[in-house]
Coordinates of N, CA, C and O in Angstrom, one line a residue:
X1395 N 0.8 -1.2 0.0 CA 0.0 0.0 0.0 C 0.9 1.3 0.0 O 0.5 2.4 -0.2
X1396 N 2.1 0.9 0.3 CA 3.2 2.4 0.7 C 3.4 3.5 -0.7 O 3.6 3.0 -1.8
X1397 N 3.3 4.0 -0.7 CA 4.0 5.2 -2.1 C 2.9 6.4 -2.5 O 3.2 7.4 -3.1
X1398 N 1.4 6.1 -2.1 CA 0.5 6.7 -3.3 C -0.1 7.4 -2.2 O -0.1 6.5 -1.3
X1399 N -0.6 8.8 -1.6 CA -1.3 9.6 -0.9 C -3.1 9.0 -1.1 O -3.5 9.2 -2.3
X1400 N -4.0 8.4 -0.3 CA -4.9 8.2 -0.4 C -4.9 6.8 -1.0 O -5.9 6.4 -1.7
X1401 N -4.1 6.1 -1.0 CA -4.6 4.8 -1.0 C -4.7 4.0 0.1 O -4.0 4.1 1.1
X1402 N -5.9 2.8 -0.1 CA -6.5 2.5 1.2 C -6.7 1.2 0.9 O -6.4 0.6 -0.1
X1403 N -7.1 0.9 1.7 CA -7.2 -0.6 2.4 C -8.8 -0.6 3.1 O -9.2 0.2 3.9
X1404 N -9.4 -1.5 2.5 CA -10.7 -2.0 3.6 C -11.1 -3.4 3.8 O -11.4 -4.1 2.9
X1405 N -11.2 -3.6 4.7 CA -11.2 -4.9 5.5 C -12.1 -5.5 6.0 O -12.0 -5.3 7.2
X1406 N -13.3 -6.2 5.8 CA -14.2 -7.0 6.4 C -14.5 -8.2 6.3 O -14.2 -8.9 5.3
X1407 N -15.2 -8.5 7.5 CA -15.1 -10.5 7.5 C -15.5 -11.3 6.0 O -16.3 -10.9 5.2
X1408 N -14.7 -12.5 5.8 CA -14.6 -13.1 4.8 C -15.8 -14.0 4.8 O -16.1 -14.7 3.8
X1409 N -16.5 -13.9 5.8 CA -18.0 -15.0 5.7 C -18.7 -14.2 6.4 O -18.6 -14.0 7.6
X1410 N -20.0 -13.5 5.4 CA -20.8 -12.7 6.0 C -22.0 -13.1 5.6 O -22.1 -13.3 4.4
X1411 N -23.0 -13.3 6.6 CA -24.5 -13.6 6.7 C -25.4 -12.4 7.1 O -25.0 -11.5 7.9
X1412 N -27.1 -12.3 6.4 CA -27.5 -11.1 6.5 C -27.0 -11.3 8.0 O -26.5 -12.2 8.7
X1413 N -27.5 -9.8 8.2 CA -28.0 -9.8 9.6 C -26.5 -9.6 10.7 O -26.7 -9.2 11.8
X1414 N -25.4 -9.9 10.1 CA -24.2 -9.7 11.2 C -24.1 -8.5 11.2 O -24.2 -7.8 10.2
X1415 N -23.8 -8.0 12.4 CA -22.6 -6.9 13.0 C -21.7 -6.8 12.6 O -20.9 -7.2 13.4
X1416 N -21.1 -6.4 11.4 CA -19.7 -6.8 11.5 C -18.9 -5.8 11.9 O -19.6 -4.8 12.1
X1417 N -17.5 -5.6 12.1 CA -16.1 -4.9 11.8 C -15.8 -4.6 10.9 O -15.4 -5.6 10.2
X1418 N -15.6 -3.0 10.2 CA -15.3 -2.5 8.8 C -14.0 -1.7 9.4 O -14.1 -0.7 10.1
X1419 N -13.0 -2.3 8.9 CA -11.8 -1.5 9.1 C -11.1 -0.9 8.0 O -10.9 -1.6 7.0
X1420 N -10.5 1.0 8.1 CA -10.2 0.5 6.8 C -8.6 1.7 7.4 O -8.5 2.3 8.4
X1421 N -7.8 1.5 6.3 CA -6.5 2.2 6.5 C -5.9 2.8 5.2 O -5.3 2.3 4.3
X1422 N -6.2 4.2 5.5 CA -5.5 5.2 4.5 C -4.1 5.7 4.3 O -3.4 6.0 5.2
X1423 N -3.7 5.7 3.2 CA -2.1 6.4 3.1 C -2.1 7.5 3.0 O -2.8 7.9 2.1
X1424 N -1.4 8.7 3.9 CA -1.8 10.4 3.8 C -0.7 10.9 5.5 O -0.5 10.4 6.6
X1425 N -0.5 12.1 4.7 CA 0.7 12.4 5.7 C 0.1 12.6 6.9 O 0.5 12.4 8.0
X1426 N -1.1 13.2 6.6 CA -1.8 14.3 8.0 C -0.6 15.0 8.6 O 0.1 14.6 9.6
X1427 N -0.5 15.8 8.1 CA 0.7 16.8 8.5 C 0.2 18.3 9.3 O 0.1 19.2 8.5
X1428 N -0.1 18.5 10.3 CA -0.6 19.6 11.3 C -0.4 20.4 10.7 O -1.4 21.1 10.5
X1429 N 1.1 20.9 9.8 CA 1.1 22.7 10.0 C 1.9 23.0 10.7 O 2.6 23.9 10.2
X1430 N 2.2 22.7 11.7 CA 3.3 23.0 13.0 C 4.6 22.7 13.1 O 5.2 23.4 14.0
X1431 N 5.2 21.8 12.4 CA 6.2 21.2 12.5 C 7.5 21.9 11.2 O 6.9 22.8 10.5
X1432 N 8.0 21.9 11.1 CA 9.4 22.2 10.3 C 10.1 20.7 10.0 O 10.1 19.6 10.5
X1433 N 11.0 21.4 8.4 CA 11.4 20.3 8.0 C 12.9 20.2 8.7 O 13.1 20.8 9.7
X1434 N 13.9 19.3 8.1 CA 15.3 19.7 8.4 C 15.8 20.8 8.2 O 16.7 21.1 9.1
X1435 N 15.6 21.7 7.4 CA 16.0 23.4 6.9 C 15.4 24.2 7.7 O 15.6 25.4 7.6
X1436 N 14.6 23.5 8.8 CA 13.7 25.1 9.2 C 12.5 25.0 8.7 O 11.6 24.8 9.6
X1437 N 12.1 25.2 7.3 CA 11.3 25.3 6.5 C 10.1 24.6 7.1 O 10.1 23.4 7.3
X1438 N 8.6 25.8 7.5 CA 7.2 25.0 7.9 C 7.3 24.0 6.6 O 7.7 24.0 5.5
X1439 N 6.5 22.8 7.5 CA 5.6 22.0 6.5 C 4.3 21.9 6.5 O 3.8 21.1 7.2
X1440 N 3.5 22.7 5.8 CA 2.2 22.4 5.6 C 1.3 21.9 5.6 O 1.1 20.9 4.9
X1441 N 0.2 22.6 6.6 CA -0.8 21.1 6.6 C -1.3 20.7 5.6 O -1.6 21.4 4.7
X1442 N -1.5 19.1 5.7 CA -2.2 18.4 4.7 C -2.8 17.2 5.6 O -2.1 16.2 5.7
X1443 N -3.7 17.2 6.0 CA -4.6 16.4 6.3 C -6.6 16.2 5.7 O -7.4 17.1 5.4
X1444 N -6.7 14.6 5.6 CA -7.8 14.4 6.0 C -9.1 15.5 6.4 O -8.8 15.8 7.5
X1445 N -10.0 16.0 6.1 CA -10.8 16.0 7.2 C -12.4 15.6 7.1 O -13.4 16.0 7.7
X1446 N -12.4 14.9 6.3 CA -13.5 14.4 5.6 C -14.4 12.9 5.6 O -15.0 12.9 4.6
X1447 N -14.6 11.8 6.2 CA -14.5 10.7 5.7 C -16.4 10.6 5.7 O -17.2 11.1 6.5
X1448 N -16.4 9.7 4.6 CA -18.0 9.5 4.3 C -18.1 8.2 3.5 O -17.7 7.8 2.4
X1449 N -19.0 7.4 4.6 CA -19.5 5.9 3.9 C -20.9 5.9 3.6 O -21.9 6.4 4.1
X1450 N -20.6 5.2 2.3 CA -21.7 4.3 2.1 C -22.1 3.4 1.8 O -21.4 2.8 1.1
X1451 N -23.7 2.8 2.3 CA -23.9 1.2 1.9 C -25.0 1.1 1.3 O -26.1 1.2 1.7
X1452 N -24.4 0.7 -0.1 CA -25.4 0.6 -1.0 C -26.1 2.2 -1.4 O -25.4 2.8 -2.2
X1453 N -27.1 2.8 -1.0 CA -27.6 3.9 -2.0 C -27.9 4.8 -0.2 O -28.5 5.9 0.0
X1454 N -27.2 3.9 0.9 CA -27.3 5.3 2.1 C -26.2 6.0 2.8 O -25.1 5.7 2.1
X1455 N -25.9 6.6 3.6 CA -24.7 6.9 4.6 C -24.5 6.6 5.5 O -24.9 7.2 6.5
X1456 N -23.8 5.4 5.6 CA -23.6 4.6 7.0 C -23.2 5.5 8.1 O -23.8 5.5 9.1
X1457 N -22.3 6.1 7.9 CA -21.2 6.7 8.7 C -20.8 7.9 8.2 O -20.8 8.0 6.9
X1458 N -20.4 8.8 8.7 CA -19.6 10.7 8.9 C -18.8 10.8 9.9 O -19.1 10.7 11.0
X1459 N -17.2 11.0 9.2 CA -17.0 11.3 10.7 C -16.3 12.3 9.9 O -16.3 12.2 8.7
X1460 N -15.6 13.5 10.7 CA -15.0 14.8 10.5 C -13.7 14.8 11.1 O -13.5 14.6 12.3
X1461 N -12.6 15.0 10.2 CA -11.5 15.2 11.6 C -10.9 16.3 11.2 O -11.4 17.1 10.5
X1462 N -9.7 16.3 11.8 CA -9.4 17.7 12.1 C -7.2 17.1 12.2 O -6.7 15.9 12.1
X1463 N -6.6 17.9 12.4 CA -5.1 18.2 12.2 C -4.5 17.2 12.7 O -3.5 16.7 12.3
X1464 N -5.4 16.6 13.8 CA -4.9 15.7 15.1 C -4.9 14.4 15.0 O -4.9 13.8 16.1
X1465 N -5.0 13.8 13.8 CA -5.4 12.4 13.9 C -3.8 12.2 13.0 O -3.2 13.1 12.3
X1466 N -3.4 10.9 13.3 CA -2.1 10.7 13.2 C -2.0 10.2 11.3 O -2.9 10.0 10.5
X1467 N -0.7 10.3 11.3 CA -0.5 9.8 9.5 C -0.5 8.4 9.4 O -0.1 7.6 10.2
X1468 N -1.3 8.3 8.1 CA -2.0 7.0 7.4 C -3.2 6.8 8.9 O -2.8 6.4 10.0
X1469 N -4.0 7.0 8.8 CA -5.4 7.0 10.1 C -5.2 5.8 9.6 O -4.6 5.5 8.5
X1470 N -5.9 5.0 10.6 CA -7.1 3.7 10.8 C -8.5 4.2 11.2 O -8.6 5.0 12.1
X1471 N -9.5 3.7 10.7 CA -10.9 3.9 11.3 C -11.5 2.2 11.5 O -11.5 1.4 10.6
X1472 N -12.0 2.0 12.8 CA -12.7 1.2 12.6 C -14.4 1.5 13.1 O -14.7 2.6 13.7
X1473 N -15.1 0.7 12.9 CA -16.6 0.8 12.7 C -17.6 0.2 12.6 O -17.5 -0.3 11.4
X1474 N -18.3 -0.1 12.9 CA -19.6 -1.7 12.7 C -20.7 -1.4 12.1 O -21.2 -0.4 12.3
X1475 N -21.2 -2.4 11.3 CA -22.3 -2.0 10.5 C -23.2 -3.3 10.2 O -22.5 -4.4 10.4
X1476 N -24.1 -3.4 10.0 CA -25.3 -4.6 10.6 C -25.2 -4.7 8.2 O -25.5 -4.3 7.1
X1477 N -24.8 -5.4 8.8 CA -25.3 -6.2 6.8 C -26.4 -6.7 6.8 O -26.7 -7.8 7.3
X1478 N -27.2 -5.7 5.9 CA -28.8 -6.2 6.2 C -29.3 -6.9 4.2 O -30.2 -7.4 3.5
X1479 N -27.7 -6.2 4.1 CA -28.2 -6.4 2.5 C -27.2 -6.6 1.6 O -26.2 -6.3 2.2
X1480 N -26.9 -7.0 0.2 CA -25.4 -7.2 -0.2 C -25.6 -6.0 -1.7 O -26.3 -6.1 -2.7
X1481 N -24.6 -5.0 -1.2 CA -24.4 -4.3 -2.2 C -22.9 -3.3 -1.4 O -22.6 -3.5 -0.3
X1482 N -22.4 -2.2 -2.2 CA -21.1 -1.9 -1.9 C -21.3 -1.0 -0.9 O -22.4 -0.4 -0.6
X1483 N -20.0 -0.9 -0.3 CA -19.7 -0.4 0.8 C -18.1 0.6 0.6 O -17.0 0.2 0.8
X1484 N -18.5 1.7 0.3 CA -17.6 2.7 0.0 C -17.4 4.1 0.6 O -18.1 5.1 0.7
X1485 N -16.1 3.8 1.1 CA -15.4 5.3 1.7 C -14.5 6.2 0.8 O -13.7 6.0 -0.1
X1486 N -15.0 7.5 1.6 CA -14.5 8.5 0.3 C -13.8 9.5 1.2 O -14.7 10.0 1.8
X1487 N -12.6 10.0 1.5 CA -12.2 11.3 2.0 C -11.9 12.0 1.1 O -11.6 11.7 0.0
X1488 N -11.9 13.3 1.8 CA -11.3 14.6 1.5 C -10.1 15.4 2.4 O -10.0 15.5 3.6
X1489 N -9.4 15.8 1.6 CA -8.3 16.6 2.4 C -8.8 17.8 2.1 O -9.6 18.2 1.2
X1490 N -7.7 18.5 3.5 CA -7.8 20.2 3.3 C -7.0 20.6 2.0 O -7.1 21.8 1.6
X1491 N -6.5 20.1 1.6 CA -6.1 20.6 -0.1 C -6.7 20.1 -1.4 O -6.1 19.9 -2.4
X1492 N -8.6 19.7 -1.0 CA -9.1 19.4 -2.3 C -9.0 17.9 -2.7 O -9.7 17.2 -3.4
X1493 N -8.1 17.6 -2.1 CA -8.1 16.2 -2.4 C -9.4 15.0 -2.0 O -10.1 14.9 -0.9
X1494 N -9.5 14.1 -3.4 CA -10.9 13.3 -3.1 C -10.4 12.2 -3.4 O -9.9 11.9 -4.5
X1495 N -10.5 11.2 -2.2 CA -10.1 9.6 -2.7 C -11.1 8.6 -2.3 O -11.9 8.8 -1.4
X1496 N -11.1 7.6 -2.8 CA -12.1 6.7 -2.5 C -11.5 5.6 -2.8 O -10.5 5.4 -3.5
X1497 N -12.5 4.3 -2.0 CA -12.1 2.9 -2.4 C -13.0 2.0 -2.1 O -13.8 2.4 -1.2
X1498 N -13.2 1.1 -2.4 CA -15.2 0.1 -2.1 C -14.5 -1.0 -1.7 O -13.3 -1.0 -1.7
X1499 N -15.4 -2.2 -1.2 CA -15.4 -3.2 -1.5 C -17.3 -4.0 -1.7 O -18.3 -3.5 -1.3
X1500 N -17.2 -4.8 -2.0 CA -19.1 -5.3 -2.0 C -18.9 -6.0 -0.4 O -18.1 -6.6 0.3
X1501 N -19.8 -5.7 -0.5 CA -20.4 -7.3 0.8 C -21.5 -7.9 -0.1 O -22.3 -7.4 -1.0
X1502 N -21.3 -9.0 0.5 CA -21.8 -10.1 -0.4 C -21.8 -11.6 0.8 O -20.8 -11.8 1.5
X1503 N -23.0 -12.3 1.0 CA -23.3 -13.4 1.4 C -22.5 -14.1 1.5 O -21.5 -14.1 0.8
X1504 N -23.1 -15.4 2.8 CA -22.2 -16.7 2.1 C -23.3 -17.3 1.8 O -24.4 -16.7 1.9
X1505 N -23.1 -18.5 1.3 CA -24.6 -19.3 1.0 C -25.0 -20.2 2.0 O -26.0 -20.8 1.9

């Protein structure tokens, strides 16, 4: 996953039946850089974070969360969500510099 700003990873159980609870974990690549900090020369480094993240399942919004300077580089989020039905499940952030990334995976049954 290392090299690309906003690429991500998402993770859920490999055997899903309606009706579970599951754990949706997912992990982004991104500096989240405060603002505060200086490089080796001195020179600020600029924030660049996150502050955005928005799921959805299937055609609703599971989940919002909002962050802010303080959440550490490459975040993890985790999250639970009741699979009531099999269709995709997609997270999308935004950074404070415009940036828009996204990544899905389906849920889907076992039989």
């Amino acid at each position: 996953m290392r090299g690309e700003v906003g690429a991500a990873r998402i993770l859920v159980p490999t055997a899903i039946r309606r009706g579970d609870v599951i754990d949706v974990r997912a992990l982004v690549e991104h500096p989240m850089a405060t603002g505060l900090f200086r490089d080796a020369a001195g020179n600020p480094i600029p924030a660049h974070f996150i502050n955005d993240v928005s799921v959805t399942y299937g055609d609703r919004e599971a989940a919002h969360f909002v962050w802010t300077s303080g959440i550490s580089r490459d975040p993890f989020v985790e999250f639970s969500l009741r699979a009531d039905r099999e269709a995709e499940l997609r997270l999308i952030w935004k950074d404070n510099r415009d940036g828009v990334f996204q990544q899905s995976v389906d849920i889907k049954f076992v039989a």
